[in-house]
Amino acid sequence: MKGNMRTAMVQGVNLTPQLLQSIRLLQLTAPQLEQELRQALERNPLLEQDEAAEEAEADEAPEAAMLEAAAWDELPEPAFLSGGSIGGGDDDATLRIADGESSDPRLRLLRLLSLHWDARDLDIAAWWLDRCDDRGYLEQPLDELLAAARAAFPTRADDVGVLRQRLLHGDWPGMAAADPGECLRAQLHALPEDATRGLALRLLAEHLDLLAAHDHAAMAAATGAGADAVRAALGMILGLRPHPVQAPVADDHGHVVPDVVAWRGGGAWRVALNRRGAPQLRIAAHCERALAGSDHAALRGLLDEARWLVRGVAMRNDTLLRTAQVLVERQRDFLDQGPEAILPLTLREVADAIGVHESTVSRIVSGKYIQTPRGTFELKRLFAVRLEGAQIAGTAVKAMVRRLIDAEPAAAPLADDVIAGLLARQGVRIARRTVAKYRDQLAIGPARARQRLAPRQARQEYV
């Protein structure tokens, strides 16, 4: 067996312990940072708490700190570090801000389906999901949608109905159901088959009126089942979800601790870090002097660890403050006037403004909150996606939709196409479907559900 040697150039990233610690500190929220620092105080005897509020945080070896900051800016995206692929060069990097799980049920379900569905089937599934409201029900009659789906996918006309059935009986039973009855039946079919499930299906299919009236005796007489069996079937039905969409798992943080505070003073917006709670650490001066010429490996290791921590915290706070300053400066109209004044803003724009990589901005804003006169909210709320073909943010358009609906006449609510027309007069051109999507995201019903009688008309009908 003959051996040979060859040379090759491979691009990689050397993740030193210091760099990994800096990245981890960058992503910590205010409560997490406080816990981290208090644990470090207990673990490392060379650290001490700086009691002087006016004293700046330790600033050691600025050149090394700048090199370390440059090193983490050269890191690839988090997906690459975890073995995934790097996304394309999209202009809107806001979507890469970490956020546990999307609030859009369509995106969550498509991500789940992508694990075991074929790509061609996913296209049709996405088409059906786009025709569902935020509860998971079809927005138009089923026969009309089937005809439209066959026209949209002529080569797979026979498959569109089958794929809707796969959605209906898939990971979220009842998704893309035509009505609540179909949704509940799909959920029942997902349960183990037994006599109780069979009776529940009969009640839903044949005796929905008795079920709505909660007439146990009539249901028992109509089905020939005993009272206990009827009660068990009713319990199974009542245990089903009223709609198929499954809410994302909510993180229970208890209360929000803002990482940054913004206020208006002297005619300008000002920003400061919220240092309440988290201790300010420094290396004990007498310990550092004592170890100046020491070669004790354990103590030198503790000293290096303390230096890395102090430097990493300083870099994290500096990056967070500069990011918040840019966000507040760019979105001052939003803070002054409200959601309709929010401007399109991406990670790339903020990263260019403070001289770091987009991934650094994504990490530093993830899970961080800012306290403002308008309330306390996540920093990433100050980012906004540009509405396609316009110089306005989609978030601002959503706020305009809410304003128009809030001001509509009680007896004559505005239809989605009317709202789209009113926005077009203001220079914002969006489709009726987009208005309906924004209205669903705002938890506002359609025009027919919002219609209320005027006071005089209500009194006349009462008389």
Tab-separated table of C-alpha atoms in Angstrom:
chain	number	residue	atom	x	y	z
A	1	MET	CA	0.000	0.000	0.000
A	2	LYS	CA	1.505	3.281	-1.115
A	3	GLY	CA	1.032	6.403	0.970
A	4	ASN	CA	1.067	9.915	-0.378
A	5	MET	CA	0.857	13.428	0.983
A	6	ARG	CA	-0.933	16.456	-0.364
A	7	THR	CA	-1.620	19.988	0.832
A	8	ALA	CA	-4.988	21.689	0.852
A	9	MET	CA	-6.310	25.027	2.070
A	10	VAL	CA	-9.340	24.795	4.328
A	11	GLN	CA	-11.200	27.801	5.706
A	12	GLY	CA	-12.159	27.440	9.359
A	13	VAL	CA	-12.723	29.271	12.592
A	14	ASN	CA	-10.620	28.666	15.672
A	15	LEU	CA	-13.014	28.956	18.598
A	16	THR	CA	-10.799	29.695	21.591
A	17	PRO	CA	-12.233	29.426	25.120
A	18	GLN	CA	-12.089	33.232	25.411
A	19	LEU	CA	-14.013	33.671	22.173
A	20	LEU	CA	-16.657	31.115	23.149
A	21	GLN	CA	-17.131	32.882	26.481
A	22	SER	CA	-17.484	36.255	24.730
A	23	ILE	CA	-20.150	34.854	22.408
A	24	ARG	CA	-22.048	33.346	25.340
A	25	LEU	CA	-21.918	36.598	27.328
A	26	LEU	CA	-23.146	38.489	24.279
A	27	GLN	CA	-26.388	36.499	24.263
A	28	LEU	CA	-27.171	36.681	27.998
A	29	THR	CA	-30.213	38.671	29.106
A	30	ALA	CA	-30.094	40.948	32.161
A	31	PRO	CA	-31.284	38.266	34.661
A	32	GLN	CA	-28.963	35.674	33.124
A	33	LEU	CA	-25.998	38.046	33.292
A	34	GLU	CA	-26.727	38.823	36.935
A	35	GLN	CA	-26.814	35.112	37.776
A	36	GLU	CA	-23.603	34.509	35.816
A	37	LEU	CA	-21.734	37.299	37.618
A	38	ARG	CA	-22.896	36.270	41.087
A	39	GLN	CA	-21.795	32.698	40.436
A	40	ALA	CA	-18.424	33.996	39.251
A	41	LEU	CA	-18.052	35.999	42.482
A	42	GLU	CA	-18.612	32.846	44.521
A	43	ARG	CA	-16.387	30.655	42.355
A	44	ASN	CA	-13.383	32.927	41.757
A	45	PRO	CA	-11.732	34.488	44.849
A	46	LEU	CA	-9.767	36.926	42.668
A	47	LEU	CA	-12.967	38.775	41.697
A	48	GLU	CA	-14.609	41.403	43.869
A	49	GLN	CA	-17.685	43.570	43.551
A	50	ASP	CA	-17.095	47.213	42.635
A	51	GLU	CA	-19.245	49.185	45.059
A	52	ALA	CA	-18.548	52.603	43.527
A	53	ALA	CA	-21.449	53.322	41.176
A	54	GLU	CA	-19.577	56.058	39.354
A	55	GLU	CA	-16.498	53.964	38.637
A	56	ALA	CA	-16.319	52.618	35.096
A	57	GLU	CA	-16.057	48.922	34.503
A	58	ALA	CA	-12.581	47.477	34.262
A	59	ASP	CA	-10.942	48.170	30.912
A	60	GLU	CA	-7.871	46.011	30.531
A	61	ALA	CA	-5.837	45.371	27.414
A	62	PRO	CA	-7.947	47.399	24.934
A	63	GLU	CA	-5.968	46.163	21.933
A	64	ALA	CA	-6.609	42.527	22.863
A	65	ALA	CA	-10.265	43.334	23.383
A	66	MET	CA	-10.523	44.869	19.910
A	67	LEU	CA	-8.849	41.825	18.371
A	68	GLU	CA	-11.243	39.546	20.214
A	69	ALA	CA	-14.234	41.591	19.026
A	70	ALA	CA	-12.973	41.348	15.453
A	71	ALA	CA	-12.593	37.593	15.882
A	72	TRP	CA	-16.198	37.014	16.861
A	73	ASP	CA	-17.373	39.281	14.019
A	74	GLU	CA	-15.659	36.907	11.599
A	75	LEU	CA	-17.649	33.970	12.917
A	76	PRO	CA	-20.095	32.385	10.482
A	77	GLU	CA	-23.801	32.373	11.156
A	78	PRO	CA	-25.045	30.250	14.100
A	79	ALA	CA	-26.560	27.757	11.625
A	80	PHE	CA	-23.055	26.999	10.318
A	81	LEU	CA	-21.691	26.403	13.811
A	82	SER	CA	-24.475	23.922	14.494
A	83	GLY	CA	-23.900	22.006	11.281
A	84	GLY	CA	-26.592	23.690	9.178
A	85	SER	CA	-26.211	25.571	5.932
A	86	ILE	CA	-25.553	29.261	5.532
A	87	GLY	CA	-28.497	31.230	4.186
A	88	GLY	CA	-28.326	33.282	1.016
A	89	GLY	CA	-27.380	36.912	0.878
A	90	ASP	CA	-30.849	38.242	1.616
A	91	ASP	CA	-31.092	41.953	2.280
A	92	ASP	CA	-33.478	41.424	5.164
A	93	ALA	CA	-31.387	39.746	7.847
A	94	THR	CA	-33.979	40.661	10.490
A	95	LEU	CA	-35.504	37.229	10.037
A	96	ARG	CA	-32.363	35.672	11.511
A	97	ILE	CA	-32.939	37.213	14.936
A	98	ALA	CA	-33.371	34.331	17.338
A	99	ASP	CA	-36.958	33.937	18.437
A	100	GLY	CA	-37.804	30.561	19.946
A	101	GLU	CA	-40.685	29.852	17.585
A	102	SER	CA	-42.519	31.827	14.930
A	103	SER	CA	-45.857	33.371	15.859
A	104	ASP	CA	-47.165	32.546	12.351
A	105	PRO	CA	-48.894	29.131	12.531
A	106	ARG	CA	-48.349	28.542	8.809
A	107	LEU	CA	-44.580	28.885	9.139
A	108	ARG	CA	-44.479	26.654	12.224
A	109	LEU	CA	-46.458	23.891	10.548
A	110	LEU	CA	-44.498	24.094	7.285
A	111	ARG	CA	-41.252	23.802	9.236
A	112	LEU	CA	-42.633	20.686	10.913
A	113	LEU	CA	-43.887	19.198	7.636
A	114	SER	CA	-40.538	19.782	5.926
A	115	LEU	CA	-39.082	17.020	8.104
A	116	HIS	CA	-41.084	14.281	6.375
A	117	TRP	CA	-42.940	15.760	3.376
A	118	ASP	CA	-41.675	15.881	-0.203
A	119	ALA	CA	-40.731	19.363	-1.479
A	120	ARG	CA	-43.365	19.230	-4.261
A	121	ASP	CA	-46.047	18.315	-1.741
A	122	LEU	CA	-44.917	21.166	0.507
A	123	ASP	CA	-45.715	23.675	-2.250
A	124	ILE	CA	-49.319	22.497	-2.349
A	125	ALA	CA	-49.487	22.367	1.466
A	126	ALA	CA	-48.280	25.994	1.580
A	127	TRP	CA	-51.019	26.906	-0.924
A	128	TRP	CA	-53.700	25.387	1.323
A	129	LEU	CA	-52.270	27.012	4.453
A	130	ASP	CA	-52.332	30.408	2.747
A	131	ARG	CA	-56.090	29.904	2.324
A	132	CYS	CA	-56.567	29.283	6.061
A	133	ASP	CA	-57.253	31.870	8.715
A	134	ASP	CA	-55.170	32.094	11.875
A	135	ARG	CA	-57.371	29.490	13.568
A	136	GLY	CA	-56.669	26.951	10.808
A	137	TYR	CA	-60.055	26.974	9.014
A	138	LEU	CA	-60.460	27.506	5.265
A	139	GLU	CA	-61.471	31.082	4.477
A	140	GLN	CA	-63.544	30.180	1.393
A	141	PRO	CA	-65.947	27.338	0.484
A	142	LEU	CA	-64.155	24.053	-0.092
A	143	ASP	CA	-65.463	23.477	-3.635
A	144	GLU	CA	-64.229	26.911	-4.758
A	145	LEU	CA	-60.802	26.290	-3.263
A	146	LEU	CA	-60.535	22.850	-4.846
A	147	ALA	CA	-61.230	24.366	-8.260
A	148	ALA	CA	-58.669	27.115	-7.654
A	149	ALA	CA	-56.071	24.586	-6.453
A	150	ARG	CA	-56.529	22.423	-9.560
A	151	ALA	CA	-56.038	25.521	-11.714
A	152	ALA	CA	-52.936	26.519	-9.746
A	153	PHE	CA	-51.396	23.013	-9.980
A	154	PRO	CA	-52.697	21.596	-13.289
A	155	THR	CA	-50.152	18.777	-13.406
A	156	ARG	CA	-51.205	17.590	-9.941
A	157	ALA	CA	-54.918	18.313	-10.071
A	158	ASP	CA	-55.740	14.876	-8.646
A	159	ASP	CA	-53.420	15.375	-5.671
A	160	VAL	CA	-54.617	18.707	-4.254
A	161	GLY	CA	-57.589	17.174	-2.437
A	162	VAL	CA	-55.500	14.272	-1.161
A	163	LEU	CA	-52.878	16.635	0.251
A	164	ARG	CA	-55.558	18.647	2.026
A	165	GLN	CA	-56.659	15.404	3.650
A	166	ARG	CA	-53.041	14.804	4.697
A	167	LEU	CA	-53.046	18.224	6.350
A	168	LEU	CA	-56.438	17.517	7.917
A	169	HIS	CA	-55.245	14.250	9.478
A	170	GLY	CA	-51.577	15.140	9.887
A	171	ASP	CA	-49.374	16.664	12.567
A	172	TRP	CA	-52.043	19.220	13.531
A	173	PRO	CA	-55.316	17.268	13.196
A	174	GLY	CA	-58.070	19.433	11.775
A	175	MET	CA	-55.797	21.852	9.889
A	176	ALA	CA	-57.397	23.198	6.684
A	177	ALA	CA	-60.818	22.023	7.859
A	178	ALA	CA	-63.848	23.456	6.115
A	179	ASP	CA	-65.814	23.846	9.363
A	180	PRO	CA	-65.563	23.059	13.107
A	181	GLY	CA	-67.325	19.734	12.643
A	182	GLU	CA	-64.686	18.498	10.202
A	183	CYS	CA	-61.955	19.780	12.524
A	184	LEU	CA	-63.341	17.901	15.547
A	185	ARG	CA	-63.867	14.695	13.558
A	186	ALA	CA	-60.250	14.817	12.360
A	187	GLN	CA	-59.058	15.181	15.946
A	188	LEU	CA	-61.200	12.222	16.995
A	189	HIS	CA	-59.785	10.057	14.205
A	190	ALA	CA	-56.308	10.767	15.615
A	191	LEU	CA	-57.302	9.153	18.940
A	192	PRO	CA	-57.130	5.375	19.606
A	193	GLU	CA	-60.140	3.524	18.227
A	194	ASP	CA	-62.646	2.361	20.840
A	195	ALA	CA	-66.374	2.449	21.601
A	196	THR	CA	-66.200	5.914	23.154
A	197	ARG	CA	-64.544	7.388	20.074
A	198	GLY	CA	-67.140	5.738	17.820
A	199	LEU	CA	-69.996	7.196	19.842
A	200	ALA	CA	-68.363	10.644	19.804
A	201	LEU	CA	-68.075	10.482	15.999
A	202	ARG	CA	-71.765	9.544	15.729
A	203	LEU	CA	-72.776	12.463	17.922
A	204	LEU	CA	-70.778	14.898	15.803
A	205	ALA	CA	-72.045	13.499	12.510
A	206	GLU	CA	-75.723	12.857	13.317
A	207	HIS	CA	-76.750	14.715	16.467
A	208	LEU	CA	-74.933	18.018	16.455
A	209	ASP	CA	-78.082	19.887	17.566
A	210	LEU	CA	-78.476	17.694	20.651
A	211	LEU	CA	-74.760	18.071	21.346
A	212	ALA	CA	-75.056	21.862	21.240
A	213	ALA	CA	-78.056	21.722	23.600
A	214	HIS	CA	-76.210	19.412	26.051
A	215	ASP	CA	-79.328	17.204	26.148
A	216	HIS	CA	-77.818	14.026	27.600
A	217	ALA	CA	-81.103	12.127	27.807
A	218	ALA	CA	-82.017	12.847	24.183
A	219	MET	CA	-78.540	11.830	23.012
A	220	ALA	CA	-78.780	8.569	24.930
A	221	ALA	CA	-82.211	7.864	23.431
A	222	ALA	CA	-81.130	8.764	19.886
A	223	THR	CA	-77.993	6.634	19.940
A	224	GLY	CA	-79.251	3.783	22.121
A	225	ALA	CA	-76.216	4.197	24.376
A	226	GLY	CA	-76.198	4.294	28.159
A	227	ALA	CA	-75.894	7.523	30.159
A	228	ASP	CA	-72.321	6.689	31.225
A	229	ALA	CA	-71.257	6.053	27.632
A	230	VAL	CA	-72.770	9.366	26.515
A	231	ARG	CA	-70.985	11.215	29.307
A	232	ALA	CA	-67.680	9.584	28.325
A	233	ALA	CA	-68.182	10.550	24.661
A	234	LEU	CA	-69.043	14.115	25.654
A	235	GLY	CA	-65.919	14.271	27.814
A	236	MET	CA	-63.836	13.154	24.846
A	237	ILE	CA	-65.391	15.818	22.591
A	238	LEU	CA	-64.966	18.567	25.190
A	239	GLY	CA	-61.296	17.604	25.477
A	240	LEU	CA	-60.695	18.480	21.819
A	241	ARG	CA	-59.314	21.830	20.683
A	242	PRO	CA	-61.893	24.293	19.298
A	243	HIS	CA	-59.564	24.996	16.367
A	244	PRO	CA	-56.601	23.104	14.880
A	245	VAL	CA	-53.813	25.670	15.283
A	246	GLN	CA	-51.460	24.770	18.090
A	247	ALA	CA	-50.062	27.743	19.965
A	248	PRO	CA	-46.270	27.953	20.389
A	249	VAL	CA	-44.902	26.998	23.767
A	250	ALA	CA	-44.687	30.208	25.758
A	251	ASP	CA	-41.681	30.891	27.912
A	252	ASP	CA	-42.743	31.900	31.399
A	253	HIS	CA	-40.197	34.513	32.367
A	254	GLY	CA	-42.260	35.781	35.294
A	255	HIS	CA	-41.434	39.449	34.838
A	256	VAL	CA	-39.376	41.382	32.314
A	257	VAL	CA	-36.159	43.087	33.367
A	258	PRO	CA	-35.164	45.696	30.760
A	259	ASP	CA	-31.564	45.558	29.589
A	260	VAL	CA	-31.632	49.107	28.221
A	261	VAL	CA	-33.496	52.260	29.233
A	262	ALA	CA	-34.375	55.020	26.738
A	263	TRP	CA	-35.801	58.438	27.612
A	264	ARG	CA	-36.215	61.835	26.031
A	265	GLY	CA	-34.175	64.641	27.564
A	266	GLY	CA	-32.730	67.892	26.313
A	267	GLY	CA	-34.598	67.595	23.009
A	268	ALA	CA	-33.013	64.254	22.132
A	269	TRP	CA	-33.417	60.574	22.866
A	270	ARG	CA	-30.898	59.160	25.335
A	271	VAL	CA	-29.967	55.550	26.049
A	272	ALA	CA	-28.329	53.875	29.040
A	273	LEU	CA	-27.781	50.319	30.221
A	274	ASN	CA	-29.872	49.110	33.105
A	275	ARG	CA	-27.222	48.226	35.700
A	276	ARG	CA	-29.644	47.574	38.537
A	277	GLY	CA	-29.308	44.041	39.880
A	278	ALA	CA	-26.167	42.883	38.079
A	279	PRO	CA	-23.035	43.396	40.206
A	280	GLN	CA	-20.106	45.280	38.708
A	281	LEU	CA	-17.010	43.108	38.947
A	282	ARG	CA	-13.327	43.893	39.007
A	283	ILE	CA	-10.177	41.960	39.749
A	284	ALA	CA	-8.972	42.431	43.311
A	285	ALA	CA	-5.928	44.722	42.978
A	286	HIS	CA	-3.972	43.170	45.856
A	287	CYS	CA	-4.445	39.680	44.397
A	288	GLU	CA	-3.269	40.813	40.967
A	289	ARG	CA	-0.145	42.419	42.495
A	290	ALA	CA	0.589	39.319	44.520
A	291	LEU	CA	0.439	37.115	41.431
A	292	ALA	CA	2.515	39.426	39.241
A	293	GLY	CA	5.615	37.228	39.427
A	294	SER	CA	4.006	34.002	40.546
A	295	ASP	CA	4.176	30.799	38.514
A	296	HIS	CA	1.410	29.033	40.473
A	297	ALA	CA	-0.593	27.384	37.685
A	298	ALA	CA	-3.962	27.181	39.511
A	299	LEU	CA	-3.889	30.788	40.678
A	300	ARG	CA	-2.710	32.034	37.285
A	301	GLY	CA	-5.625	30.150	35.716
A	302	LEU	CA	-8.078	31.880	38.057
A	303	LEU	CA	-6.543	35.241	37.194
A	304	ASP	CA	-6.849	34.631	33.458
A	305	GLU	CA	-10.440	33.485	33.933
A	306	ALA	CA	-11.242	36.663	35.863
A	307	ARG	CA	-9.676	38.852	33.177
A	308	TRP	CA	-11.587	37.117	30.391
A	309	LEU	CA	-14.865	37.537	32.266
A	310	VAL	CA	-14.374	41.238	33.060
A	311	ARG	CA	-13.289	41.959	29.492
A	312	GLY	CA	-16.148	39.935	27.995
A	313	VAL	CA	-18.763	41.709	30.122
A	314	ALA	CA	-17.338	45.115	29.137
A	315	MET	CA	-17.452	44.173	25.461
A	316	ARG	CA	-20.990	42.819	25.774
A	317	ASN	CA	-22.230	45.997	27.468
A	318	ASP	CA	-20.478	48.247	24.955
A	319	THR	CA	-21.962	46.353	21.978
A	320	LEU	CA	-25.439	46.372	23.537
A	321	LEU	CA	-25.288	50.109	24.269
A	322	ARG	CA	-24.080	51.034	20.780
A	323	THR	CA	-26.721	48.812	19.166
A	324	ALA	CA	-29.485	50.336	21.293
A	325	GLN	CA	-28.287	53.847	20.485
A	326	VAL	CA	-28.520	53.173	16.744
A	327	LEU	CA	-31.946	51.542	17.088
A	328	VAL	CA	-33.366	54.435	19.121
A	329	GLU	CA	-31.848	57.016	16.788
A	330	ARG	CA	-33.229	55.327	13.662
A	331	GLN	CA	-36.667	54.728	15.211
A	332	ARG	CA	-37.092	58.026	17.074
A	333	ASP	CA	-40.227	58.758	15.013
A	334	PHE	CA	-41.732	55.502	16.269
A	335	LEU	CA	-40.936	56.481	19.865
A	336	ASP	CA	-42.357	59.977	19.319
A	337	GLN	CA	-45.433	59.220	17.227
A	338	GLY	CA	-46.286	55.543	17.542
A	339	PRO	CA	-46.296	52.325	15.476
A	340	GLU	CA	-47.367	53.980	12.214
A	341	ALA	CA	-44.073	55.895	12.116
A	342	ILE	CA	-41.775	52.887	12.407
A	343	LEU	CA	-39.231	52.727	9.571
A	344	PRO	CA	-37.885	49.677	7.719
A	345	LEU	CA	-34.671	48.601	9.430
A	346	THR	CA	-32.540	45.482	8.998
A	347	LEU	CA	-29.711	43.839	10.888
A	348	ARG	CA	-27.301	44.752	8.130
A	349	GLU	CA	-28.020	48.484	8.468
A	350	VAL	CA	-27.438	48.428	12.222
A	351	ALA	CA	-24.328	46.260	11.863
A	352	ASP	CA	-22.849	48.684	9.324
A	353	ALA	CA	-23.599	51.626	11.610
A	354	ILE	CA	-21.690	50.204	14.598
A	355	GLY	CA	-19.001	48.382	12.599
A	356	VAL	CA	-19.763	44.751	13.492
A	357	HIS	CA	-21.139	41.683	11.725
A	358	GLU	CA	-24.865	41.028	11.333
A	359	SER	CA	-24.568	37.878	13.468
A	360	THR	CA	-23.253	40.022	16.345
A	361	VAL	CA	-26.309	42.282	16.168
A	362	SER	CA	-28.573	39.229	15.965
A	363	ARG	CA	-27.007	37.780	19.131
A	364	ILE	CA	-26.989	41.010	21.119
A	365	VAL	CA	-30.678	41.865	20.522
A	366	SER	CA	-31.979	38.339	21.071
A	367	GLY	CA	-34.059	38.257	24.251
A	368	LYS	CA	-33.094	41.823	25.263
A	369	TYR	CA	-35.710	44.374	26.345
A	370	ILE	CA	-35.750	48.159	26.214
A	371	GLN	CA	-37.754	50.382	28.550
A	372	THR	CA	-39.214	53.485	26.872
A	373	PRO	CA	-42.012	55.974	27.582
A	374	ARG	CA	-44.060	53.874	25.131
A	375	GLY	CA	-43.611	50.767	27.242
A	376	THR	CA	-41.127	47.951	27.646
A	377	PHE	CA	-40.644	45.699	24.629
A	378	GLU	CA	-38.022	43.562	22.922
A	379	LEU	CA	-35.240	45.322	21.051
A	380	LYS	CA	-36.012	43.329	17.924
A	381	ARG	CA	-39.377	45.106	17.734
A	382	LEU	CA	-37.408	48.141	16.530
A	383	PHE	CA	-36.489	46.184	13.397
A	384	ALA	CA	-39.094	46.188	10.641
A	385	VAL	CA	-39.327	44.467	7.276
A	386	ARG	CA	-39.787	46.750	4.276
A	387	LEU	CA	-43.138	46.339	2.542
A	388	GLU	CA	-42.496	45.015	-0.951
A	389	GLY	CA	-42.463	47.806	-3.509
A	390	ALA	CA	-42.775	50.586	-0.921
A	391	GLN	CA	-40.633	52.684	1.392
A	392	ILE	CA	-42.662	51.750	4.459
A	393	ALA	CA	-42.514	48.960	7.032
A	394	GLY	CA	-45.099	46.221	7.198
A	395	THR	CA	-45.450	46.910	10.940
A	396	ALA	CA	-46.457	50.497	10.167
A	397	VAL	CA	-49.089	49.308	7.686
A	398	LYS	CA	-50.476	46.929	10.301
A	399	ALA	CA	-50.842	49.888	12.687
A	400	MET	CA	-52.667	51.839	9.948
A	401	VAL	CA	-55.089	48.939	9.494
A	402	ARG	CA	-55.821	48.959	13.229
A	403	ARG	CA	-56.388	52.739	13.215
A	404	LEU	CA	-58.865	52.530	10.325
A	405	ILE	CA	-60.794	49.718	11.991
A	406	ASP	CA	-60.865	51.512	15.348
A	407	ALA	CA	-62.334	54.609	13.660
A	408	GLU	CA	-64.922	52.790	11.494
A	409	PRO	CA	-68.682	53.317	12.025
A	410	ALA	CA	-70.140	50.746	14.398
A	411	ALA	CA	-73.033	49.883	12.065
A	412	ALA	CA	-70.962	49.910	8.858
A	413	PRO	CA	-67.553	48.263	9.415
A	414	LEU	CA	-64.957	48.470	6.678
A	415	ALA	CA	-64.406	45.449	4.460
A	416	ASP	CA	-60.855	44.367	3.686
A	417	ASP	CA	-60.988	45.677	0.100
A	418	VAL	CA	-62.276	49.041	1.343
A	419	ILE	CA	-59.371	49.264	3.823
A	420	ALA	CA	-56.960	48.445	0.995
A	421	GLY	CA	-58.510	51.282	-1.039
A	422	LEU	CA	-58.200	53.771	1.811
A	423	LEU	CA	-54.545	52.840	2.288
A	424	ALA	CA	-53.942	53.240	-1.458
A	425	ARG	CA	-55.141	56.851	-1.170
A	426	GLN	CA	-52.384	57.360	1.399
A	427	GLY	CA	-49.815	55.945	-1.002
A	428	VAL	CA	-49.692	52.454	0.526
A	429	ARG	CA	-50.749	49.836	-2.025
A	430	ILE	CA	-51.404	46.394	-0.602
A	431	ALA	CA	-53.697	43.542	-1.619
A	432	ARG	CA	-56.932	42.636	0.129
A	433	ARG	CA	-55.309	39.381	1.192
A	434	THR	CA	-52.551	41.337	2.964
A	435	VAL	CA	-55.148	43.387	4.832
A	436	ALA	CA	-56.874	40.169	5.917
A	437	LYS	CA	-53.538	38.724	7.086
A	438	TYR	CA	-52.719	41.816	9.151
A	439	ARG	CA	-56.255	41.853	10.585
A	440	ASP	CA	-55.916	38.207	11.638
A	441	GLN	CA	-52.556	38.944	13.263
A	442	LEU	CA	-54.225	41.757	15.221
A	443	ALA	CA	-56.957	39.315	16.371
A	444	ILE	CA	-59.646	41.405	14.646
A	445	GLY	CA	-62.594	39.647	13.033
A	446	PRO	CA	-63.949	40.268	9.521
A	447	ALA	CA	-66.404	43.080	8.778
A	448	ARG	CA	-69.530	40.952	9.301
A	449	ALA	CA	-68.317	39.934	12.758
A	450	ARG	CA	-67.554	43.546	13.733
A	451	GLN	CA	-70.924	44.949	12.687
A	452	ARG	CA	-72.868	46.416	15.598
A	453	LEU	CA	-76.239	48.141	15.616
A	454	ALA	CA	-76.298	51.890	16.075
A	455	PRO	CA	-77.952	52.947	19.410
A	456	ARG	CA	-81.131	54.345	17.757
A	457	GLN	CA	-81.566	51.282	15.531
A	458	ALA	CA	-81.036	48.987	18.524
A	459	ARG	CA	-83.736	50.817	20.521
A	460	GLN	CA	-86.212	50.621	17.628
A	461	GLU	CA	-85.682	46.873	17.233
A	462	TYR	CA	-86.074	46.372	20.954
A	463	VAL	CA	-89.399	48.231	20.899
